[in-house]
PDB file of C-alpha atoms in Angstrom:
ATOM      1  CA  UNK D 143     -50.910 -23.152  12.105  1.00  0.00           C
ATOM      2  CA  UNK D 144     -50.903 -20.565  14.748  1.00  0.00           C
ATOM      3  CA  UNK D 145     -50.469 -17.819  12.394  1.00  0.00           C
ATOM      4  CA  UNK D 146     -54.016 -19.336  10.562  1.00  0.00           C
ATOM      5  CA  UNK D 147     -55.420 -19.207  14.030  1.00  0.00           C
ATOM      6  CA  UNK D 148     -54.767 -15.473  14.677  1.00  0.00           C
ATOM      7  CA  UNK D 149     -55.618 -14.836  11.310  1.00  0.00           C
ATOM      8  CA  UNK D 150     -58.786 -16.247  11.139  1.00  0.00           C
ATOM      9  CA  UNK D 151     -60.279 -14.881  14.824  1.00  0.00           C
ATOM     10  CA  UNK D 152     -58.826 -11.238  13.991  1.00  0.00           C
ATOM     11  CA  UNK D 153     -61.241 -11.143  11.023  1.00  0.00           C
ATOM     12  CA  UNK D 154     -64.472 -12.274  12.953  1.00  0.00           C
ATOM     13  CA  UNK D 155     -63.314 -10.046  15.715  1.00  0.00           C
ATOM     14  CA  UNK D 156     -62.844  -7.290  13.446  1.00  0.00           C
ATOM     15  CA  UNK D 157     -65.982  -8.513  11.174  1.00  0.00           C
ATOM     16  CA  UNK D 158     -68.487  -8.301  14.416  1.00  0.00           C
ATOM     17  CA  UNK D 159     -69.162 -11.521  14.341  1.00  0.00           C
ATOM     18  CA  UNK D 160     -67.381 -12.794  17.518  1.00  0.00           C
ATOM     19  CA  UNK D 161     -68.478 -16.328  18.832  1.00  0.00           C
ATOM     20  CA  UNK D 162     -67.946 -17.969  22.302  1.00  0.00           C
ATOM     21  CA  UNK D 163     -64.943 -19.547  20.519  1.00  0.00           C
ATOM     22  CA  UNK D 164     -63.005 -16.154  20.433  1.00  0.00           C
ATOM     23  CA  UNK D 165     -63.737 -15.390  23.878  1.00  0.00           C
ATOM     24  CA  UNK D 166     -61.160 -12.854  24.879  1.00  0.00           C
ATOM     25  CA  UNK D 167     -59.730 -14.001  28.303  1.00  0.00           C
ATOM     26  CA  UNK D 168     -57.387 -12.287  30.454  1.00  0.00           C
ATOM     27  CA  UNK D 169     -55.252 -14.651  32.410  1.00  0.00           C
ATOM     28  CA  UNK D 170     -51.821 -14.270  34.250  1.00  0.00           C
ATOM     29  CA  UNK D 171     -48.983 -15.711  32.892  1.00  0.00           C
ATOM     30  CA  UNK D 172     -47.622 -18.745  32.803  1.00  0.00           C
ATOM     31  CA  UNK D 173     -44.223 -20.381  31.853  1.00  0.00           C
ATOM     32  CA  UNK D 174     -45.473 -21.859  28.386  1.00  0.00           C
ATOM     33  CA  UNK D 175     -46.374 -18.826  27.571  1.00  0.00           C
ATOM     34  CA  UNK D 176     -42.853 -17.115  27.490  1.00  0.00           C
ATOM     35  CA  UNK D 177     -42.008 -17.464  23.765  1.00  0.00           C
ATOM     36  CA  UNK D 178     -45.528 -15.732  22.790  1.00  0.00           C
ATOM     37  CA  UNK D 179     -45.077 -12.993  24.882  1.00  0.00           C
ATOM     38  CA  UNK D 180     -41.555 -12.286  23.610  1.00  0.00           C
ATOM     39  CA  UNK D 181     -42.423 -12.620  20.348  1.00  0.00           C
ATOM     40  CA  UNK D 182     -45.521 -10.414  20.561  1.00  0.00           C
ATOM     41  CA  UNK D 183     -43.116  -7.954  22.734  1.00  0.00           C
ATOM     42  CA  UNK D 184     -40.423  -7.925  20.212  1.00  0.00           C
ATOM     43  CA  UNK D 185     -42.764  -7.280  17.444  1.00  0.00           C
ATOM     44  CA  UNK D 186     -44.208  -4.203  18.868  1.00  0.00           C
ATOM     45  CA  UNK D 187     -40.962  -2.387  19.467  1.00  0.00           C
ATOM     46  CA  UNK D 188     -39.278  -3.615  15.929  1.00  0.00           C
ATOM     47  CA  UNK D 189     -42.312  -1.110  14.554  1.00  0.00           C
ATOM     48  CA  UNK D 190     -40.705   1.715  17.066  1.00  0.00           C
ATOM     49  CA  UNK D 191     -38.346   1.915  14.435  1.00  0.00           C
ATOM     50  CA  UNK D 192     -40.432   3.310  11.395  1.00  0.00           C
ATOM     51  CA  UNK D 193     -42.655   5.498  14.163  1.00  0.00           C
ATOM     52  CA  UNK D 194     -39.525   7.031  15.488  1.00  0.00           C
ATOM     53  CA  UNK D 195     -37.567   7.692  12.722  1.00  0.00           C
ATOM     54  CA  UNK D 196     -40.618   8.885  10.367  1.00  0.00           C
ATOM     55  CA  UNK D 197     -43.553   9.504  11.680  1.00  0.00           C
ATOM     56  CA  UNK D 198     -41.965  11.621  14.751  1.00  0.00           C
ATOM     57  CA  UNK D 199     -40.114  13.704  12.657  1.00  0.00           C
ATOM     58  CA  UNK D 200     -43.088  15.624  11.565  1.00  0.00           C
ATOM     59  CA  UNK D 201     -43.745  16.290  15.901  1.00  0.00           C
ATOM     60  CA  UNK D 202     -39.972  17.878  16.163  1.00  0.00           C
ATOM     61  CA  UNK D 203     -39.329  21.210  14.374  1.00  0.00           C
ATOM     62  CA  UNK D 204     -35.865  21.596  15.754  1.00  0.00           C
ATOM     63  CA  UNK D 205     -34.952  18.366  13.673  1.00  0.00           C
ATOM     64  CA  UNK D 206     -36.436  19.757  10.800  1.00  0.00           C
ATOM     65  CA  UNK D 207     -34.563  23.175  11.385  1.00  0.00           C
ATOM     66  CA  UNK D 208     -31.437  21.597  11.893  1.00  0.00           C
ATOM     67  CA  UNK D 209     -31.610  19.833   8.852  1.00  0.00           C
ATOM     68  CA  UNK D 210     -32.759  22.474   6.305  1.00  0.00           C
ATOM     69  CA  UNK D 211     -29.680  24.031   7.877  1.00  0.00           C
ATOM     70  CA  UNK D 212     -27.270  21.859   7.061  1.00  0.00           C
ATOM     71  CA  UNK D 213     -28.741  21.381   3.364  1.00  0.00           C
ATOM     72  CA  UNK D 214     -28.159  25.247   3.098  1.00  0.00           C
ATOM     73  CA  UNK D 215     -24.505  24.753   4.738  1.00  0.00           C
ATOM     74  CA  UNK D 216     -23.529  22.085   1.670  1.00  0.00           C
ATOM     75  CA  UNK D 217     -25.150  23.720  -1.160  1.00  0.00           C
ATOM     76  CA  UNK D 218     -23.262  27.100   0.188  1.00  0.00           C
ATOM     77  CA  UNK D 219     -19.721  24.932   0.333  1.00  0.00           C
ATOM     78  CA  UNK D 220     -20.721  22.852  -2.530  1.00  0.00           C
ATOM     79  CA  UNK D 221     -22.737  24.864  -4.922  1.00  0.00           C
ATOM     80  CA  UNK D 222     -24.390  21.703  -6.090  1.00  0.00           C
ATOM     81  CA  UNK D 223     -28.255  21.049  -6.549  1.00  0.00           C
ATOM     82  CA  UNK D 224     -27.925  16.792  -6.520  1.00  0.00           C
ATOM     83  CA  UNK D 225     -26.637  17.199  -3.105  1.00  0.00           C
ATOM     84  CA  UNK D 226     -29.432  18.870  -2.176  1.00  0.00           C
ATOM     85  CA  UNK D 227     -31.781  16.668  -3.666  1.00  0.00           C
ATOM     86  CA  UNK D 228     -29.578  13.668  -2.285  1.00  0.00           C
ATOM     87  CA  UNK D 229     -29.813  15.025   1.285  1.00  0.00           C
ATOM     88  CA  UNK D 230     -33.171  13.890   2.407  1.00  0.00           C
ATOM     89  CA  UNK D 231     -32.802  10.674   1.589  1.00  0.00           C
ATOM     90  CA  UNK D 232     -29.520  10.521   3.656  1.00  0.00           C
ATOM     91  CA  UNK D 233     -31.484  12.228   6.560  1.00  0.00           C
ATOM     92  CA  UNK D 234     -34.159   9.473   6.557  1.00  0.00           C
ATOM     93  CA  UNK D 235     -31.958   6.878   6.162  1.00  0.00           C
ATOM     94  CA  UNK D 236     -29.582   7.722   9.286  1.00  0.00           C
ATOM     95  CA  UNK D 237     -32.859   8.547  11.138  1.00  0.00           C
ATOM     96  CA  UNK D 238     -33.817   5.071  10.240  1.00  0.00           C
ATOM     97  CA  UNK D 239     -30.388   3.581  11.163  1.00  0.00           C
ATOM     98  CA  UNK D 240     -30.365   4.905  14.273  1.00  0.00           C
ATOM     99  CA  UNK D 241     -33.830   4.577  15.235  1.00  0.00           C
ATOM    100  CA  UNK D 242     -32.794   0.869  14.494  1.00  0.00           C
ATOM    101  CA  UNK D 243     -29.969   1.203  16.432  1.00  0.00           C
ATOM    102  CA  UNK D 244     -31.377   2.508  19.452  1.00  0.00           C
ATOM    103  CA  UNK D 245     -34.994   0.219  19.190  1.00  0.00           C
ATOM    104  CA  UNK D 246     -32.598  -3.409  19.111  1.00  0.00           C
ATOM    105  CA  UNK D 247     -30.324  -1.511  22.123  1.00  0.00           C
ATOM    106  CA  UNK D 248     -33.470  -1.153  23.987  1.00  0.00           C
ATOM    107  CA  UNK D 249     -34.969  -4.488  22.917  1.00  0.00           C
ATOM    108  CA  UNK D 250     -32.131  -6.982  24.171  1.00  0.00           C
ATOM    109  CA  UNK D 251     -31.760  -4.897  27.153  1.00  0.00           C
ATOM    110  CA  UNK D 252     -35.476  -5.576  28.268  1.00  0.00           C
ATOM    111  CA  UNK D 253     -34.849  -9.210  27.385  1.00  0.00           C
ATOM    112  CA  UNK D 254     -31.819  -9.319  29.561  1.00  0.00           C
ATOM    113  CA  UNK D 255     -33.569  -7.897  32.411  1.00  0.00           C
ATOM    114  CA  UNK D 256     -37.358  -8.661  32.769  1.00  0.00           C
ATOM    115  CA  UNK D 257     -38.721 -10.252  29.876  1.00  0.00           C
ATOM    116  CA  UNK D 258     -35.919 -12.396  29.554  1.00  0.00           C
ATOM    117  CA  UNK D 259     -36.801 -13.480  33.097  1.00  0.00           C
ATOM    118  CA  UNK D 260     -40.446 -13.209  33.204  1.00  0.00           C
ATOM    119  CA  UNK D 261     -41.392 -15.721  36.515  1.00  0.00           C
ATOM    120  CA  UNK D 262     -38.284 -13.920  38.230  1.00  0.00           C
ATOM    121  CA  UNK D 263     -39.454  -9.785  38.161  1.00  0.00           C
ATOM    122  CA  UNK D 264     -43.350 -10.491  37.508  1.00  0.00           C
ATOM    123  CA  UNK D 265     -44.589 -13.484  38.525  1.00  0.00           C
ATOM    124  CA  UNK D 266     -42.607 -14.149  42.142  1.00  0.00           C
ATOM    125  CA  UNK D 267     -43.525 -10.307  43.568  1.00  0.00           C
ATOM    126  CA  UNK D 268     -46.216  -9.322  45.150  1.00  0.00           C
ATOM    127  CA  UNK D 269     -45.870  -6.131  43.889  1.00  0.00           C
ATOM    128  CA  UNK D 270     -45.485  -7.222  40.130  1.00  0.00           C
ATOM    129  CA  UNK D 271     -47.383  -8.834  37.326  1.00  0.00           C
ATOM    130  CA  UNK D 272     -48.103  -9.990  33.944  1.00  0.00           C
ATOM    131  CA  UNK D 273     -50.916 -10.782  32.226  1.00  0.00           C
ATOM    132  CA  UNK D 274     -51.501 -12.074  28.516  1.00  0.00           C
ATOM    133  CA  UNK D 275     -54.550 -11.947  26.725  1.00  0.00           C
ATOM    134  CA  UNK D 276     -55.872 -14.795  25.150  1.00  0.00           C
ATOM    135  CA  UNK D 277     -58.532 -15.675  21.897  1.00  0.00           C
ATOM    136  CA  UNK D 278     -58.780 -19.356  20.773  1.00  0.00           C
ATOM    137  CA  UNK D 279     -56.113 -20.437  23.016  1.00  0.00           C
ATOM    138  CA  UNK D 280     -53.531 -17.866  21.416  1.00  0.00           C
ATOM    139  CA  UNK D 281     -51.731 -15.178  23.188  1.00  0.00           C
ATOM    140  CA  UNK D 282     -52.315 -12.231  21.591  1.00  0.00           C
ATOM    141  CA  UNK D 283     -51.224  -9.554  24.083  1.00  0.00           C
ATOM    142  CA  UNK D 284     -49.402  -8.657  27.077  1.00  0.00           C
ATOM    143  CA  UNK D 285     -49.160  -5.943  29.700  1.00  0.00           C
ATOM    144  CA  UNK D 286     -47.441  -5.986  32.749  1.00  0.00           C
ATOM    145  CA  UNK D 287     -47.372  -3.855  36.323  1.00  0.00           C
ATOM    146  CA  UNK D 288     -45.051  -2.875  38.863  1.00  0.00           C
ATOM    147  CA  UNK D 289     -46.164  -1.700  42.296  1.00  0.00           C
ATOM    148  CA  UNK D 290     -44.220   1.223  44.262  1.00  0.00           C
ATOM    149  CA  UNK D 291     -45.720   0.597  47.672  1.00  0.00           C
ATOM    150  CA  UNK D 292     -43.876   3.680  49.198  1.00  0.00           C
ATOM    151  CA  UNK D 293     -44.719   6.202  46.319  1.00  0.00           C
ATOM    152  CA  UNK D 294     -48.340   4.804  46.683  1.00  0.00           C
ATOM    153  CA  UNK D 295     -48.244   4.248  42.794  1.00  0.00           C
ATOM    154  CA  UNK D 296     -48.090   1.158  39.963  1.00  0.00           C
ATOM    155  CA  UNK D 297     -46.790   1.741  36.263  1.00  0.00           C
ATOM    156  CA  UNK D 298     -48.321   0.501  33.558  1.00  0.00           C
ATOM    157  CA  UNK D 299     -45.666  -1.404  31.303  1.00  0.00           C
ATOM    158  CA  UNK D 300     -45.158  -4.019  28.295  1.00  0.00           C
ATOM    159  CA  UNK D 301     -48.432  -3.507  26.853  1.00  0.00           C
ATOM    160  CA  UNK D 302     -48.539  -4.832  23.370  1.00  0.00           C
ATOM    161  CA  UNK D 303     -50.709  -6.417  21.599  1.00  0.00           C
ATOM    162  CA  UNK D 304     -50.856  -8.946  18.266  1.00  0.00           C
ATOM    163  CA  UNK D 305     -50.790  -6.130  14.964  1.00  0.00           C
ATOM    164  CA  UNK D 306     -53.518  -8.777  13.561  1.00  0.00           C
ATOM    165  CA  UNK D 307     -55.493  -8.150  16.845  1.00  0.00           C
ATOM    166  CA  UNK D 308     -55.654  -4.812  17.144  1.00  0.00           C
ATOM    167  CA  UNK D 309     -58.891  -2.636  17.295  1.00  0.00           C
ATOM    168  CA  UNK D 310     -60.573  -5.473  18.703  1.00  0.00           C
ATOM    169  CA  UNK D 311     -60.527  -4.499  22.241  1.00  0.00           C
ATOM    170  CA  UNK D 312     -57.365  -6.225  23.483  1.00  0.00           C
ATOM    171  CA  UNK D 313     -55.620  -3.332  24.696  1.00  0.00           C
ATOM    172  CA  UNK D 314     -58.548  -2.144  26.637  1.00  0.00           C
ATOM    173  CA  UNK D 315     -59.031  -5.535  28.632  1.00  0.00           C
ATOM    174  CA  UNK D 316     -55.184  -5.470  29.076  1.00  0.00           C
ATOM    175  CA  UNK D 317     -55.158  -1.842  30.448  1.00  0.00           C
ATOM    176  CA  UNK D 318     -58.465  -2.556  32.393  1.00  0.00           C
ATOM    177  CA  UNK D 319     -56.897  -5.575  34.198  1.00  0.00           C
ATOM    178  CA  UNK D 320     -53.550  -3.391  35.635  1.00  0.00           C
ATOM    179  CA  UNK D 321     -56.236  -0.792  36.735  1.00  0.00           C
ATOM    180  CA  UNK D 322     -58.136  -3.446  38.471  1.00  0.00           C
ATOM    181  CA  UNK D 323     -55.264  -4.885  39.997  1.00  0.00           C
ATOM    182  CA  UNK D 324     -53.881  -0.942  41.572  1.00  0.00           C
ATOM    183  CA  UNK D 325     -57.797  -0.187  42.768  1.00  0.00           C
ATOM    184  CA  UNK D 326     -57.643  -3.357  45.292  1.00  0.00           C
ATOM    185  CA  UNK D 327     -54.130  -3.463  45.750  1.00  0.00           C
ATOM    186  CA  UNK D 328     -54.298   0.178  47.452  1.00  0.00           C
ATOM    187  CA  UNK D 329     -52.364   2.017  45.069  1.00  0.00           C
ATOM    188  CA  UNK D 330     -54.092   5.469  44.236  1.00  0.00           C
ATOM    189  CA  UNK D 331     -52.493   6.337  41.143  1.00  0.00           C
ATOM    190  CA  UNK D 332     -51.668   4.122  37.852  1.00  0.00           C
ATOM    191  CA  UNK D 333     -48.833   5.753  35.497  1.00  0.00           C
ATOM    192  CA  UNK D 334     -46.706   4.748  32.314  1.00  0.00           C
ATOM    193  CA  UNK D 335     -44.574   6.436  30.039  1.00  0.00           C
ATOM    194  CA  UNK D 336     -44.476   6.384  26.389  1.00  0.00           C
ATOM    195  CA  UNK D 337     -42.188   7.319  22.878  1.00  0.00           C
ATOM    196  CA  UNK D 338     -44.899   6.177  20.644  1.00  0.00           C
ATOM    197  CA  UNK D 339     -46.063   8.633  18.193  1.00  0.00           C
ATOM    198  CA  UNK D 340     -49.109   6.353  16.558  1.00  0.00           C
ATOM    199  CA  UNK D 341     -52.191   8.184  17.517  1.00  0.00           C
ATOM    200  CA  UNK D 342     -53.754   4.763  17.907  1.00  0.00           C
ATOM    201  CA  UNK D 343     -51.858   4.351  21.305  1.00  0.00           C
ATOM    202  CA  UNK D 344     -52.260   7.691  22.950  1.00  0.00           C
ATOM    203  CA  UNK D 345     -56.197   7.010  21.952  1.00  0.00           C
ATOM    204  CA  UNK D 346     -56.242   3.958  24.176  1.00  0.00           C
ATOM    205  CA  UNK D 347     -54.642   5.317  27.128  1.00  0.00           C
ATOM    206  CA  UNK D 348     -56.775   8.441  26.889  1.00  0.00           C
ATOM    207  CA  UNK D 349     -59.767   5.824  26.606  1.00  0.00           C
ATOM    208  CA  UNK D 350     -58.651   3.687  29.505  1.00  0.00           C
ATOM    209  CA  UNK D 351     -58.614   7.569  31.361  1.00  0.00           C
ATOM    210  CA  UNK D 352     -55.099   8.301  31.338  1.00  0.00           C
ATOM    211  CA  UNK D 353     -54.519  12.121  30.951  1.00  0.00           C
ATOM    212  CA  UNK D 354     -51.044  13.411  29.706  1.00  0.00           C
ATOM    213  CA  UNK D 355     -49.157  14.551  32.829  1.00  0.00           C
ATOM    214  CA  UNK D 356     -46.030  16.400  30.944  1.00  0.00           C
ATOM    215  CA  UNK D 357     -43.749  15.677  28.167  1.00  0.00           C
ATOM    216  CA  UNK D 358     -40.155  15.180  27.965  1.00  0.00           C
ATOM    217  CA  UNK D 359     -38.285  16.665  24.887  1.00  0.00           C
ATOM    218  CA  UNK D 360     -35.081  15.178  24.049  1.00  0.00           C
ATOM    219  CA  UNK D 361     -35.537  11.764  26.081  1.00  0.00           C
ATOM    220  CA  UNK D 362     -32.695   9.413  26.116  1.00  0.00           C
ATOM    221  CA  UNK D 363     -34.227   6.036  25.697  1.00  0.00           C
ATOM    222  CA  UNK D 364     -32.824   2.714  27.091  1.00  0.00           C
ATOM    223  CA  UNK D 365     -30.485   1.235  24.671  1.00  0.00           C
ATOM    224  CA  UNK D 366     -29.851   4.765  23.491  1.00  0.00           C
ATOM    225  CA  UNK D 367     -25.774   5.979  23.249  1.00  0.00           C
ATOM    226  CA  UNK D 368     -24.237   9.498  23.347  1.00  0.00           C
ATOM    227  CA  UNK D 369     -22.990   9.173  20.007  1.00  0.00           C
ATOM    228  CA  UNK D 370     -23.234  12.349  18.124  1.00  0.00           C
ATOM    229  CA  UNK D 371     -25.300  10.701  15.456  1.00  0.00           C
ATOM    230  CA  UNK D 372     -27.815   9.485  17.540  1.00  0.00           C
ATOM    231  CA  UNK D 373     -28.370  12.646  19.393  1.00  0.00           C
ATOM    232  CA  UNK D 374     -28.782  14.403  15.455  1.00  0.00           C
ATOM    233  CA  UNK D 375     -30.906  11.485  14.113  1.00  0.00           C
ATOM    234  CA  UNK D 376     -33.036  10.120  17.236  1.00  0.00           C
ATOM    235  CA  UNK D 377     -34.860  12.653  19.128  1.00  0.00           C
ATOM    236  CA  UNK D 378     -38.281  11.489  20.794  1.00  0.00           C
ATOM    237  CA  UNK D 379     -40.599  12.718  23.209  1.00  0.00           C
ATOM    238  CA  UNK D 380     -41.411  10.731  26.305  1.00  0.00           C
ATOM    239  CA  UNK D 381     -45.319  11.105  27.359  1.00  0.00           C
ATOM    240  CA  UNK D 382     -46.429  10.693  30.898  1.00  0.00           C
ATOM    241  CA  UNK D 383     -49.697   9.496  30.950  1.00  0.00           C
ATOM    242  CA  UNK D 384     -51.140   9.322  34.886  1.00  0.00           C
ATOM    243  CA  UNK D 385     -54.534   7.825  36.357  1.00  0.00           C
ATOM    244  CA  UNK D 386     -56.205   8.535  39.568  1.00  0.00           C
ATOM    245  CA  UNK D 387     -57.843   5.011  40.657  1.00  0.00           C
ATOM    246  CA  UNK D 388     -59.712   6.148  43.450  1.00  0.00           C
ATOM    247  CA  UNK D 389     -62.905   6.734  42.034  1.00  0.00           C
ATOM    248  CA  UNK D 390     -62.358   5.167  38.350  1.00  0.00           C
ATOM    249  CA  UNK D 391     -64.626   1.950  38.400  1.00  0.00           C
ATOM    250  CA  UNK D 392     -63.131  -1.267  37.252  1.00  0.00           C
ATOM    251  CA  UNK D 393     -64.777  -2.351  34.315  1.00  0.00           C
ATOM    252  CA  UNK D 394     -63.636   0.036  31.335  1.00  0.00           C
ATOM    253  CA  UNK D 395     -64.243  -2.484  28.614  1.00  0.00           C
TER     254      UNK D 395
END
């Protein structure tokens, strides 16, 4: 029934015709709301897995080189063409394994820590939130904050959002909201960090006025192992995306 639900308000949403019914709200969270947020959470990085292993390949050339090179190294030792043509199938399939790998490491260590525990690390700080986004009484997105007092700065983390709600403005409410809540909690500067290659996500930052502060080649993700394999077949780039709240005004959306 939910699934009918989501279904139904993405396509008005997406169709223009939004109604007072599929009022987006942005609300903090509460305890009923912990299975939806995981769910929507879990979703979001179980499609890390395809962006990592395939669609970042394209955005590292030293992958690329190292692989060409070791298809020359076994045609040269085997002298045989199928195991040429075999070999890039084998490439995206370890990428793919351990992009897997390294996505589910990742995942049940975040549900371990905070979003296993959700009242615990957001909800009983002052320094720390979460917030879910809401049409028709669904959750259809989360983001969450946490507050360095003594760097003077909050990060921007969590953020996902429903695939069937997408491109309807949820992740610029969500985004909005943490840069409301740094502007009159004091902080001066909003930041978050990010693997994600899908243009779609660097577009909403950049929208919400992020800027790209520097990128880090070669970032060893969460979950991530120093297994030789890994370090062959998962190599990802780690944006840092940075906001001066000073003089940004509140409502983005």
């Amino acid at each position: 029934m939910e699934e009918k639900i989501l279904d139904n308000v993405a396509t008005q949403l997406q169709n223009g015709r939004n109604t007072k019914s599929s009022t987006l709200v942005i609300r903090e969270f509460e305890p009923e709301d912990q299975v939806h947020v995981q769910r929507i959470f879990a979703e979001g990085m179980m499609e890390m897995i395809f962006d990592t292993a395939f669609r970042g390949l394209r955005r590292h050339p030293e992958s690329i080189l190292l692989y060409f090179t070791m298809a020359a190294a076994s045609f040269v030792f085997t002298m045989c063409w199928w195991v040429i043509a075999l070999l890039p199938a084998v490439v995206l399939c370890c990428r793919y394994l351990c992009s897997s790998r390294v996505i589910r490491g990742y995942l049940e260590e975040a549900m371990n820590k905070d979003m296993g525990h959700i009242e615990e690390f957001y909800i009983n700080s002052t320094d720390s939130h979460l917030w879910v986004a809401v049409l028709d009484g669904q959750v259809v997105g989360v983001v969450a904050v946490v507050g360095q007092k003594g760097g003077g700065f909050a990060e921007l983390k969590r953020m996902s959002v429903d695939r069937r709600c997408r491109r309807c403005g949820v992740g610029m409410a969500l985004g909005s909201k943490v840069l409301e809540f740094a502007k009159t909690q004091g902080y001066s500067t909003v930041v978050l960090g990010t693997t994600a290659y899908s243009p779609a996500a660097h577009k909403l930052y950049q929208r919400l006025g992020f800027q790209c502060s520097g990128v880090t080649n070669g970032y060893v993700s969460d979950g991530a192992t120093p297994s030789l394999l890994e370090r062959i077949f998962y190599r990802v780039r780690h944006h840092h995306y940075r906001l001066e709240v000073k003089n940004t005004p509140l409502n983005r959306h």
